[in-house]
XYZ file of C-alpha atoms in Angstrom:
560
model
C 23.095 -2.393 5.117
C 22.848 -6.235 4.908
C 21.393 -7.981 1.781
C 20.624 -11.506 1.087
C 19.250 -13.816 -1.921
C 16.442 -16.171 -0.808
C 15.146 -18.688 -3.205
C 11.778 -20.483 -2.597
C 11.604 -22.082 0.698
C 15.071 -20.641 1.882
C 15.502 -18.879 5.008
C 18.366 -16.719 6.631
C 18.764 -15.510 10.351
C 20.285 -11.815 10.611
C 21.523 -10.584 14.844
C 19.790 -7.100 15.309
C 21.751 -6.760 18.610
C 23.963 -4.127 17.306
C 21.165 -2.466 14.763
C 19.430 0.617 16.575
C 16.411 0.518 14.134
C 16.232 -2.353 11.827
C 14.005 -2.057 8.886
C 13.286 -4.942 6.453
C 12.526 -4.727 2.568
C 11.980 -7.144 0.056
C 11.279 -7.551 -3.351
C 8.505 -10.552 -2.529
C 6.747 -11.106 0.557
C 8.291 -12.693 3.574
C 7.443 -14.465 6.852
C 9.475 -12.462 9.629
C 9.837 -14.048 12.833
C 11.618 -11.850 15.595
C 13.432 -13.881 18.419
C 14.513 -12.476 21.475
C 16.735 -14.183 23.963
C 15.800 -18.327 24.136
C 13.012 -17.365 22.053
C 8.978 -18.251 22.892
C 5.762 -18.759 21.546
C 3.827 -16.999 18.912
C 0.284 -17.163 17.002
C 1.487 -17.604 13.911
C -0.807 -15.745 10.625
C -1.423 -18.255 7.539
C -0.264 -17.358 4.749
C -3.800 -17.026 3.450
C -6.205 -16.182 6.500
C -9.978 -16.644 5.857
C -11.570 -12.944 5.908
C -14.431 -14.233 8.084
C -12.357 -15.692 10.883
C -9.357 -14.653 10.598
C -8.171 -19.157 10.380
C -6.116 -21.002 7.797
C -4.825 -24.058 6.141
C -1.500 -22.943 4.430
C 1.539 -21.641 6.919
C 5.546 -21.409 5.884
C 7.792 -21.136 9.305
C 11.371 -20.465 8.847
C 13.393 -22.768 11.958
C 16.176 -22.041 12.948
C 18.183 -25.503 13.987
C 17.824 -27.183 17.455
C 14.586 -28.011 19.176
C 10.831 -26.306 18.367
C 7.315 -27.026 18.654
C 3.619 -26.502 16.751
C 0.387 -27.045 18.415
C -2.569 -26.871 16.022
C -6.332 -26.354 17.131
C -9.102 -26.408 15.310
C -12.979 -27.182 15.246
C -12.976 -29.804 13.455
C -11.389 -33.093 12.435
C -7.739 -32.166 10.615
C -5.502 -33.989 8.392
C -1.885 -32.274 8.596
C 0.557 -32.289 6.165
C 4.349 -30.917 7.475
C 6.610 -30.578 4.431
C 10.272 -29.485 5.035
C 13.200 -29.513 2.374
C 13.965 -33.121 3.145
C 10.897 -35.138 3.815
C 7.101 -34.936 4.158
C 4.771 -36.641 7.072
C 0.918 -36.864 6.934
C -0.462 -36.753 10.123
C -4.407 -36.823 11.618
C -5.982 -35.258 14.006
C -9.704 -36.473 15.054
C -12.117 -35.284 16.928
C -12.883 -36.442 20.132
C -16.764 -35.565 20.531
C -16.538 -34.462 23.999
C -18.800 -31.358 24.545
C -17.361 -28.163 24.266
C -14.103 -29.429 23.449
C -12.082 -28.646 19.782
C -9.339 -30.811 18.053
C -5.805 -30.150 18.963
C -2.839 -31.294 17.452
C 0.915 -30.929 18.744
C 4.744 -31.850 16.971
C 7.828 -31.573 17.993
C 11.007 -30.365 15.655
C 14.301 -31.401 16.111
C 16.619 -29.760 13.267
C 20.093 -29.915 12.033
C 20.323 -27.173 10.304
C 18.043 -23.938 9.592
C 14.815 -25.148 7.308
C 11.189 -23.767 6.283
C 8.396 -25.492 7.252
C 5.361 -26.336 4.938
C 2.260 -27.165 7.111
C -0.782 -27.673 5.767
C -4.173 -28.510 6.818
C -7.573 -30.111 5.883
C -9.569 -27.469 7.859
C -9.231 -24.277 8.962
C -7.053 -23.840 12.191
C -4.530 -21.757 14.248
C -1.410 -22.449 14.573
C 1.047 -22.154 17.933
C 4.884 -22.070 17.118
C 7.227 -22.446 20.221
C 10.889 -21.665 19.496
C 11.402 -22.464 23.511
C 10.288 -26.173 24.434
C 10.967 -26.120 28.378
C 8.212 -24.244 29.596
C 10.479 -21.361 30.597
C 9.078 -18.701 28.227
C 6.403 -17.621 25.370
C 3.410 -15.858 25.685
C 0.837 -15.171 22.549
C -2.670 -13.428 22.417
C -5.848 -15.416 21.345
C -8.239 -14.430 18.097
C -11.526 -15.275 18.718
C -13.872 -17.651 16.363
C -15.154 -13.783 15.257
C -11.731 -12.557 13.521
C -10.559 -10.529 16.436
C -9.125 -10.239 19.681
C -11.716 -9.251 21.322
C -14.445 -11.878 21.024
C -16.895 -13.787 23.286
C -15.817 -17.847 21.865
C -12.381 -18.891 21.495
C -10.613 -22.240 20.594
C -8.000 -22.494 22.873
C -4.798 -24.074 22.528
C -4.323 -26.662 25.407
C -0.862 -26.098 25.942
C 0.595 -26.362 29.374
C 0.653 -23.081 31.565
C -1.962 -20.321 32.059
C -4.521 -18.361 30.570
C -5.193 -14.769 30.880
C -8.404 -13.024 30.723
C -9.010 -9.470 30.164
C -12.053 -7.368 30.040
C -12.065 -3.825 28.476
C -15.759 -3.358 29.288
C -17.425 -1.778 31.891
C -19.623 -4.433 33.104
C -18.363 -7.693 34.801
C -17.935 -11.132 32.172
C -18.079 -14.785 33.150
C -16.307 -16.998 31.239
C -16.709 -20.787 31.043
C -15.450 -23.891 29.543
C -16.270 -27.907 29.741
C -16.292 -28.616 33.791
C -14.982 -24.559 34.705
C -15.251 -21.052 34.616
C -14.610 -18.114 35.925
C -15.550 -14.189 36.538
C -13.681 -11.265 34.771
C -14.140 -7.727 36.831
C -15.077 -4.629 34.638
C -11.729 -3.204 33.306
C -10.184 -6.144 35.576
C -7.774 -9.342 34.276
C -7.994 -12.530 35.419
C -5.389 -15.708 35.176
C -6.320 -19.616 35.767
C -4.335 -23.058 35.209
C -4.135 -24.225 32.048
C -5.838 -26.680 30.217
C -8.421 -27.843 32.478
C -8.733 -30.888 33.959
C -10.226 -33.967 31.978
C -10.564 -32.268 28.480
C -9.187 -34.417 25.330
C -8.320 -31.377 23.431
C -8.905 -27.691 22.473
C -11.266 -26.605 25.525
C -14.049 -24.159 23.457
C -14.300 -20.768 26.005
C -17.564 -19.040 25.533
C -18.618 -16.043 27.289
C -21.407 -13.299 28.129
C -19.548 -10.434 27.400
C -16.530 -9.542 24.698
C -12.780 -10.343 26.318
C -9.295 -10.981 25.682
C -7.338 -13.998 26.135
C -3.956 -14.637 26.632
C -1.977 -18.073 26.700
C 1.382 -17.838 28.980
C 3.967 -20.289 30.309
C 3.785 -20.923 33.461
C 7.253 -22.600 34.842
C 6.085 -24.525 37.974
C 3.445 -21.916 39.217
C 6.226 -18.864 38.400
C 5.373 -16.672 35.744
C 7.587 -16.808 32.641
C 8.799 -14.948 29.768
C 7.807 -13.680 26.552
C 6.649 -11.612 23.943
C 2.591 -10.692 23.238
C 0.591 -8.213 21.523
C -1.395 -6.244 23.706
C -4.715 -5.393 21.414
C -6.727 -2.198 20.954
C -9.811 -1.491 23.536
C -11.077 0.172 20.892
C -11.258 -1.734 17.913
C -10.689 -5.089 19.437
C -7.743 -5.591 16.475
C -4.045 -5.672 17.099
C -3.808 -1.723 16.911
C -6.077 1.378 17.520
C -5.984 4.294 20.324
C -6.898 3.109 23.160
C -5.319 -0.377 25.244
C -5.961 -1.086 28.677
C -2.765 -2.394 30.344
C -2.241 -4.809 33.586
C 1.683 -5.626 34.208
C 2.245 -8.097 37.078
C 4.250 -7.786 40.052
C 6.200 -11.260 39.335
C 9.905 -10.172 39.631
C 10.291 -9.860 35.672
C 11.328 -6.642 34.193
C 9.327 -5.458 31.919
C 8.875 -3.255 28.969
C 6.082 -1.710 26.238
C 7.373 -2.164 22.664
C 5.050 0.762 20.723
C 4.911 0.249 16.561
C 3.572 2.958 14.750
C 0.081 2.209 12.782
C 0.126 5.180 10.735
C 2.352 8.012 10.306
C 3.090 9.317 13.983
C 1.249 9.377 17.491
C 1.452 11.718 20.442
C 0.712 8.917 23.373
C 0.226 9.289 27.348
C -0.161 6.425 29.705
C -2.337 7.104 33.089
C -2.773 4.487 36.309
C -0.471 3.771 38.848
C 2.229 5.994 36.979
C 1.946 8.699 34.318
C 4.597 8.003 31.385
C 4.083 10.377 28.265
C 6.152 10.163 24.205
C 5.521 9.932 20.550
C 6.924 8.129 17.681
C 7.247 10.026 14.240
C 7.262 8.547 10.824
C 11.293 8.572 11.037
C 10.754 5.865 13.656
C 9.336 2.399 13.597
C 8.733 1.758 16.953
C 9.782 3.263 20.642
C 10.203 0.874 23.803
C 8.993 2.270 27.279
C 10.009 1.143 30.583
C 7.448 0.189 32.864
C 6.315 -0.886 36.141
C 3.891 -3.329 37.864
C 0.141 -1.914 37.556
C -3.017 -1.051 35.748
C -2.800 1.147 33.321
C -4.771 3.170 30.342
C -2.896 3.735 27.154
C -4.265 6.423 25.075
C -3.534 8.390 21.348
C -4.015 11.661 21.893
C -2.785 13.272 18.253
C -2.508 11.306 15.346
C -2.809 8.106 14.087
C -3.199 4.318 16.056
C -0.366 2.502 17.384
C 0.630 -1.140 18.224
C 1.583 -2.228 21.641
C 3.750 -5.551 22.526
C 4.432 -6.311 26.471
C 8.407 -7.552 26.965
C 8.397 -9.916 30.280
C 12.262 -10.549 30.770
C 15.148 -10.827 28.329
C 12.796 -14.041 26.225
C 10.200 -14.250 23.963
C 8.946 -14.831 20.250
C 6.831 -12.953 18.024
C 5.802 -12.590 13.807
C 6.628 -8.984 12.566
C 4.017 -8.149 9.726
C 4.135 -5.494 6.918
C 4.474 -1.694 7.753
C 1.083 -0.988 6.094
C -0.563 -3.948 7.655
C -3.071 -3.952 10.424
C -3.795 -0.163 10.541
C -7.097 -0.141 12.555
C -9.142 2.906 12.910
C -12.113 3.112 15.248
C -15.443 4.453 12.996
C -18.132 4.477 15.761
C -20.695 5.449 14.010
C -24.337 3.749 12.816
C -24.871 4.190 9.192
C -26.920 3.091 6.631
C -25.340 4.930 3.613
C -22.047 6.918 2.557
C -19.995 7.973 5.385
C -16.294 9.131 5.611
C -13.640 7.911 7.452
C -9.939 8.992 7.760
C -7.353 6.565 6.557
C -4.479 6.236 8.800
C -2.121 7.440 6.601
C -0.668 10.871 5.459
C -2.622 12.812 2.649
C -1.577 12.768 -0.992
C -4.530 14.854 -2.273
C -3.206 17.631 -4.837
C 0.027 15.944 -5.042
C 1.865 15.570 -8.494
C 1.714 11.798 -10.371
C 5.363 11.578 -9.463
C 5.394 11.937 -5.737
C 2.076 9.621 -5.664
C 4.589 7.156 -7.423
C 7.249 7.377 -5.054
C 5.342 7.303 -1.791
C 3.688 3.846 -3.225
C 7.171 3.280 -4.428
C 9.035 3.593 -0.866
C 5.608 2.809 1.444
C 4.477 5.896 2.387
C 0.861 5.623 0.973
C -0.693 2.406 -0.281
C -1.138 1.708 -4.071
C -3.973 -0.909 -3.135
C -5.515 -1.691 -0.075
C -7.437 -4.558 1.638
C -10.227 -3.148 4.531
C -11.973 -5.366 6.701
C -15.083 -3.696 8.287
C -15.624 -4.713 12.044
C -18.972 -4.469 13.969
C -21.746 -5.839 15.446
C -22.863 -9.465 14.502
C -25.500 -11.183 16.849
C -23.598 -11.313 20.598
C -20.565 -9.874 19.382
C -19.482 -6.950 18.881
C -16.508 -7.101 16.939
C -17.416 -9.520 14.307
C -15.511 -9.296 10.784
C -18.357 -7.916 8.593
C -17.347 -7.427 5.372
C -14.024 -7.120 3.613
C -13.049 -5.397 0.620
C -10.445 -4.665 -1.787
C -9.328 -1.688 -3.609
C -6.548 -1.338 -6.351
C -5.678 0.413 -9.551
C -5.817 -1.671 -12.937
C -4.103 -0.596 -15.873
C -5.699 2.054 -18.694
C -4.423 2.334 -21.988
C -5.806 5.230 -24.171
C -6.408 5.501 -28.105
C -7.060 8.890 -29.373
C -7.635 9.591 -33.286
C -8.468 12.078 -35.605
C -12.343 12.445 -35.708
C -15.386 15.087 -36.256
C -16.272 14.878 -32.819
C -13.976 17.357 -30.702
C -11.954 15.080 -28.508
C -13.177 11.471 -28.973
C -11.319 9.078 -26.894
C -11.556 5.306 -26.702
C -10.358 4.213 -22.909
C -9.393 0.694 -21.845
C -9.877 1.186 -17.815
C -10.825 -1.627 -15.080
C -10.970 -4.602 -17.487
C -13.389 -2.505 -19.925
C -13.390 -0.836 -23.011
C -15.061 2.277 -23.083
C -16.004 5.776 -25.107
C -16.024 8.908 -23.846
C -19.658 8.959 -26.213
C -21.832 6.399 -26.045
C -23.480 6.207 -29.316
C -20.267 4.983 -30.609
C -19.261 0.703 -30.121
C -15.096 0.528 -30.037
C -14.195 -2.790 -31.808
C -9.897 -2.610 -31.082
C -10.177 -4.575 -28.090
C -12.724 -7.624 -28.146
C -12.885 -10.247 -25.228
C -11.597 -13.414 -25.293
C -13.462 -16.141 -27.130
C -13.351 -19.177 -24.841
C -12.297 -20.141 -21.664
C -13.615 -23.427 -21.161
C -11.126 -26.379 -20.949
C -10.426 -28.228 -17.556
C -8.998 -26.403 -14.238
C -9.116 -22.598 -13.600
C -8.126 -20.642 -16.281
C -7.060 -17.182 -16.752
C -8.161 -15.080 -19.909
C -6.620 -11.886 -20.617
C -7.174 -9.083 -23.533
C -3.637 -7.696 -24.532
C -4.229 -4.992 -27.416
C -1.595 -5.513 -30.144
C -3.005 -4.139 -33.339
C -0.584 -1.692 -34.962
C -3.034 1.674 -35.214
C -3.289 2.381 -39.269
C -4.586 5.417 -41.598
C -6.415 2.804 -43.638
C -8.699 1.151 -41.294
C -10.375 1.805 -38.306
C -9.162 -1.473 -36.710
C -5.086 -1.565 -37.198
C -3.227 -4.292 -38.417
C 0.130 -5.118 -38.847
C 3.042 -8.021 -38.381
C 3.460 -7.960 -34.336
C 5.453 -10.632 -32.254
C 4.440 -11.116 -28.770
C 6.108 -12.057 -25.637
C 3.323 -12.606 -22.755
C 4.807 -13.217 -19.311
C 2.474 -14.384 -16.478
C 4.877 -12.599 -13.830
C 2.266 -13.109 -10.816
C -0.821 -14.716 -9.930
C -2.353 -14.443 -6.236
C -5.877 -15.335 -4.842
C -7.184 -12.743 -2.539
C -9.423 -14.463 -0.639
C -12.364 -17.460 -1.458
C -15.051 -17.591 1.231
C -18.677 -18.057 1.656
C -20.260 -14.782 0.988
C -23.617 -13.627 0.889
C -23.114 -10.313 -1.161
C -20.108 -9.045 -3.277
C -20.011 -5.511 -4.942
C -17.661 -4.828 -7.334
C -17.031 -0.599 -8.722
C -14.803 1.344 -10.419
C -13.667 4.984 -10.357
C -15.180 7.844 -12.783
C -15.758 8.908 -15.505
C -16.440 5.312 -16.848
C -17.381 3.953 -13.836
C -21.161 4.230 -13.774
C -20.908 2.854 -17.418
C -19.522 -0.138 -16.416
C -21.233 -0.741 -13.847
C -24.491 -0.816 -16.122
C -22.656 -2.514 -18.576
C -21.891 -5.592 -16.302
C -25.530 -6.548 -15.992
C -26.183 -8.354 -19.073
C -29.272 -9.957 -19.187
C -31.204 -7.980 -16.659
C -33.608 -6.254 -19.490
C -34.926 -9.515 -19.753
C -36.291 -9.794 -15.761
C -40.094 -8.850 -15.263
C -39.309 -8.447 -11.327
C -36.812 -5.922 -12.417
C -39.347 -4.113 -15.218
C -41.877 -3.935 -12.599
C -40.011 -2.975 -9.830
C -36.574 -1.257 -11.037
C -33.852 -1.040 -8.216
C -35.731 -3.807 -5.929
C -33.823 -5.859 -5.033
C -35.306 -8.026 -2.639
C -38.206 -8.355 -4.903
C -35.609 -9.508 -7.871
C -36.286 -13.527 -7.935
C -35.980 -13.771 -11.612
C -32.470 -12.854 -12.487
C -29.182 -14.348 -10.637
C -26.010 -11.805 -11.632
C -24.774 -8.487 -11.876
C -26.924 -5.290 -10.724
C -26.217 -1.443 -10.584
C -26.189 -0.521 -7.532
C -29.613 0.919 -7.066
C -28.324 3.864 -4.665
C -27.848 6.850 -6.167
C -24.609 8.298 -7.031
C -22.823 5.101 -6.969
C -20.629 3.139 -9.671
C -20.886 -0.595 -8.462
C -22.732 -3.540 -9.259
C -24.170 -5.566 -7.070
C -23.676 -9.567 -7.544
C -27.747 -10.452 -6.723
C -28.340 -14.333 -5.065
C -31.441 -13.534 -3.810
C -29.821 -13.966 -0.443
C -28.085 -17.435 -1.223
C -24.905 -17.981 -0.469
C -22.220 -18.123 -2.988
C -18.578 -19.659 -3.157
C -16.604 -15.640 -3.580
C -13.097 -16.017 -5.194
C -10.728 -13.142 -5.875
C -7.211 -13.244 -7.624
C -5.114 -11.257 -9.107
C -2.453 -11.541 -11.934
C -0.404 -9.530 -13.877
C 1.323 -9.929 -17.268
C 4.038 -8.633 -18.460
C 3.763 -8.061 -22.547
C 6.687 -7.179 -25.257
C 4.972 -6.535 -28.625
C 7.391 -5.513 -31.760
C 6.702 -5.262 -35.434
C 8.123 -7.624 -37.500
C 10.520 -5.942 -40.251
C 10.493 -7.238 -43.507
């Protein structure tokens, strides 16, 4: 077992060429960037990506000394900040107007000694990192301007070598770009020169069907090396059950690194050979051997799996968190509840203490992020919707009292009774939170419970720590719900929506809706058997911000 101590904006380098199964784990979160050989190219995730596009403006690389690269692209005009531990360069990127063509933006590292990279930009971009600057290997898939990799419009980086197109479908796709194009057989892959001709910038690819694309090196017309994700047919994302594989016949040996998405997988792979195995939740990941060929990768027990093609003994790619990027394909129309199986292993009947472990050690999630992916005008794997699930912290007061078992419940930011004809007055919220910038308000209960009073009291010293504060996401949205578990949930829910009694719209026509134009705020949820509230715009709109902090409170009586 190795360890190391990173401070902010520190990085170390660790050689897994003598470690059969590395696994990572960390008391913060990390940026892990796996090397192999003279290294490559990756697409690099920001460290906040938007949830509609999957973009972003914030990125920290960890270098390693000697020579690397960054290409940004982007749809827009960019300003670009790089900060590193020594200096910090503005730099601009503008757009060029040409039709059908992005802004792209390209910067060259020459280092020392090992640093971290600060990059930040003025719009929201993707971000190339090239660890291996002669054209000799690096190869990264494309996310489309929908979220995923499977997309009809790209921004594509215009970076010399090729670019790969693949279509899962069963129809034929044309794809084209300013001045060129070209045709994509059903269930076929296609590679052309790359960038075009005559194009100051990102070239914009736009097609009539969904595809993959695929940037590669190309070292004087020979194919190179590198590292890339091979995503899901299925769910368009970077894992599900099903991926369609093409390996070419360039002289390169090559190999199928498969990751687990969920606990294990029984797998078979059909084409021009028949290769069989499964990976267990002892095992991170298996590699596989393979050939030149087309071939069909399918699950068939268990959970989804990630797939990574090795071309030669090079390439470059970011790891990501164990839990992360577990897709599951739904295939289904619905226009209420439905059910869908999680790709992880049941906890249901299990004691508090095992739940606490498995969240403890990563077996099962103690809060989850879900991005729902479907149809959205010519797309068909357009991020939806996103939404966030975690567990908040309940403290419980229980007293003496005529009513047989009266409890009084702080749960999901609320205080609560267990009877509603009684008001609880220990916990009151705060006062004011006005003053200039965000703030943060918090209600900590630290009244001492007492015989005499039905309030508390006492001589308490407090020490509040704010031990972490972290924005989910801020996006346009045009709807946010918001619900908590039972058996307060409902009550809160009606709770939130403070002011609504006062709408005539919502007197006259209770649970519509879209004929509420009189009130702008929290709703129930009009559907039945449900504990959310709905956050009504009358279909404007809004600027949606989530964080969340936690605090860290010591509260002791004063003696004497």
């Amino acid at each position: 077992i190795q360890t190391a101590d990173l401070q902010i904006h520190e990085s170390t380098s660790v050689d897994l060429t003598s470690i059969g199964s590395p696994e990572i784990s960390s008391s913060h979160e990390l940026v892990v960037i796996y090397s192999k050989g003279q290294g490559g190219a990756a697409l690099l995730t920001p460290t906040k990506s938007s949830p509609t596009d999957n973009y972003g403006k914030t990125w920290n690389i960890p270098l390693d000394s000697g020579e690397s690269r960054i290409h940004i692209f982007s749809e827009d005009s960019n300003q670009i900040q790089i900060e590193s531990n020594s200096n910090s360069e503005t730099y601009y990127a503008i757009d060029s107007q040409e039709f059908r063509t992005s802004v792209s933006f390209t910067h060259q590292f020459t280092l020392t000694q090992p640093d971290v990279i600060r990059i930040t930009t003025s719009t929201l971009s993707q971000l190339i990192l090239q660890t291996e600057v002669d054209n000799l290997s690096g190869s990264t898939s494309l996310i489309s301007q929908d979220g995923n990799h499977l997309g009809h419009r790209f921004i594509a980086p215009s970076l010399e070598g090729k670019m790969e197109f693949s279509n899962p479908g069963s129809d034929s796709v044309t794809v084209t770009w300013r001045g060129g194009g070209t045709s994509i057989a059903a269930l076929g892959t296609t590679s052309v020169a790359w960038p075009p001709a005559g194009i100051n910038g990102a070239p914009m690819l736009d097609a009539d069907g969904d595809i993959f694309a695929t940037w590669k090196v190309s070292n004087q017309g020979n194919s190179g090396e590198g590292i890339h994700l091979i995503p899901a047919a299925d769910t368009g994302a970077s894992s599900g059950i099903q991926h369609e594989i093409t390996i070419e016949d360039d002289g390169q040996v090559h190999s199928l690194s498969i990751s687990r998405a969920g606990s294990s997988s029984d797998w078979n792979i059909t084409g021009d050979s028949e290769l069989e195995g499964s990976i267990d939740s002892q095992v991170q990941n298996v590699m596989q051997a393979i050939s030149s060929g087309t071939f069909r990768m399918n699950i068939t027990e268990g959970h989804p799996v990630k797939v990574h093609h090795l071309s030669g003994e090079s390439g470059l790619t970011q790891a990501v968190h164990d839990g992360a990027q577990r897709c599951t394909s739904v295939n289904m129309m619905a226009s209420g509840w439905i059910t869908v199986v999680l790709p992880w292993d049941s906890l249901s009947g299990q004691e508090d203490l095992k739940i606490r472990q498995a969240w403890k050690n990563g077996d099962f999630p103690a809060s989850i992020m879900m991005t729902l992916i479907g149809h959205n005008g010519a797309s068909t794997h357009s991020n939806l919707a996103t939404s966030w699930v975690f567990h908040l912290s309940r403290l419980a007061y229980s007293f003496s009292s005529s009513i047989t078992g009266m409890e009084v419940a702080y749960s999901g930011g609320a205080i609560v009774t267990n009877h509603p004809e009684f008001t609880p007055t220990i916990i009151r919220e705060p006062v004011d939170r006005s003053g200039p910038g965000p703030r943060f308000a918090a209600t900590i209960p630290s009244l001492h419970p007492v015989t005499e009073g039905v309030i508390g009291g006492g001589s308490l010293t407090l020490d509040i720590e704010l031990t972490s504060r972290e924005s989910l996401a801020s996006d346009i949205a045009y709807e946010v719900r918001r619900g908590w578990s039972e058996p307060y949930g409902s009550a809160i829910a009606s709770d939130s929506s403070d002011g609504l009694e006062l709408s005539e719209d919502w007197a006259v026509y209770p649970g519509r809706l879209d004929l509420l134009t009189d009130y702008v705020g929290w709703v129930p949820d009009p559907s039945i058997g449900t504990s959310e509230a709905v956050w009504h715009t009358s279909g404007v709109p809004i600027q949606f911000s989530l964080q969340i902090s936690s605090l860290d409170v010591l509260m002791q009586e004063v003696i004497g």
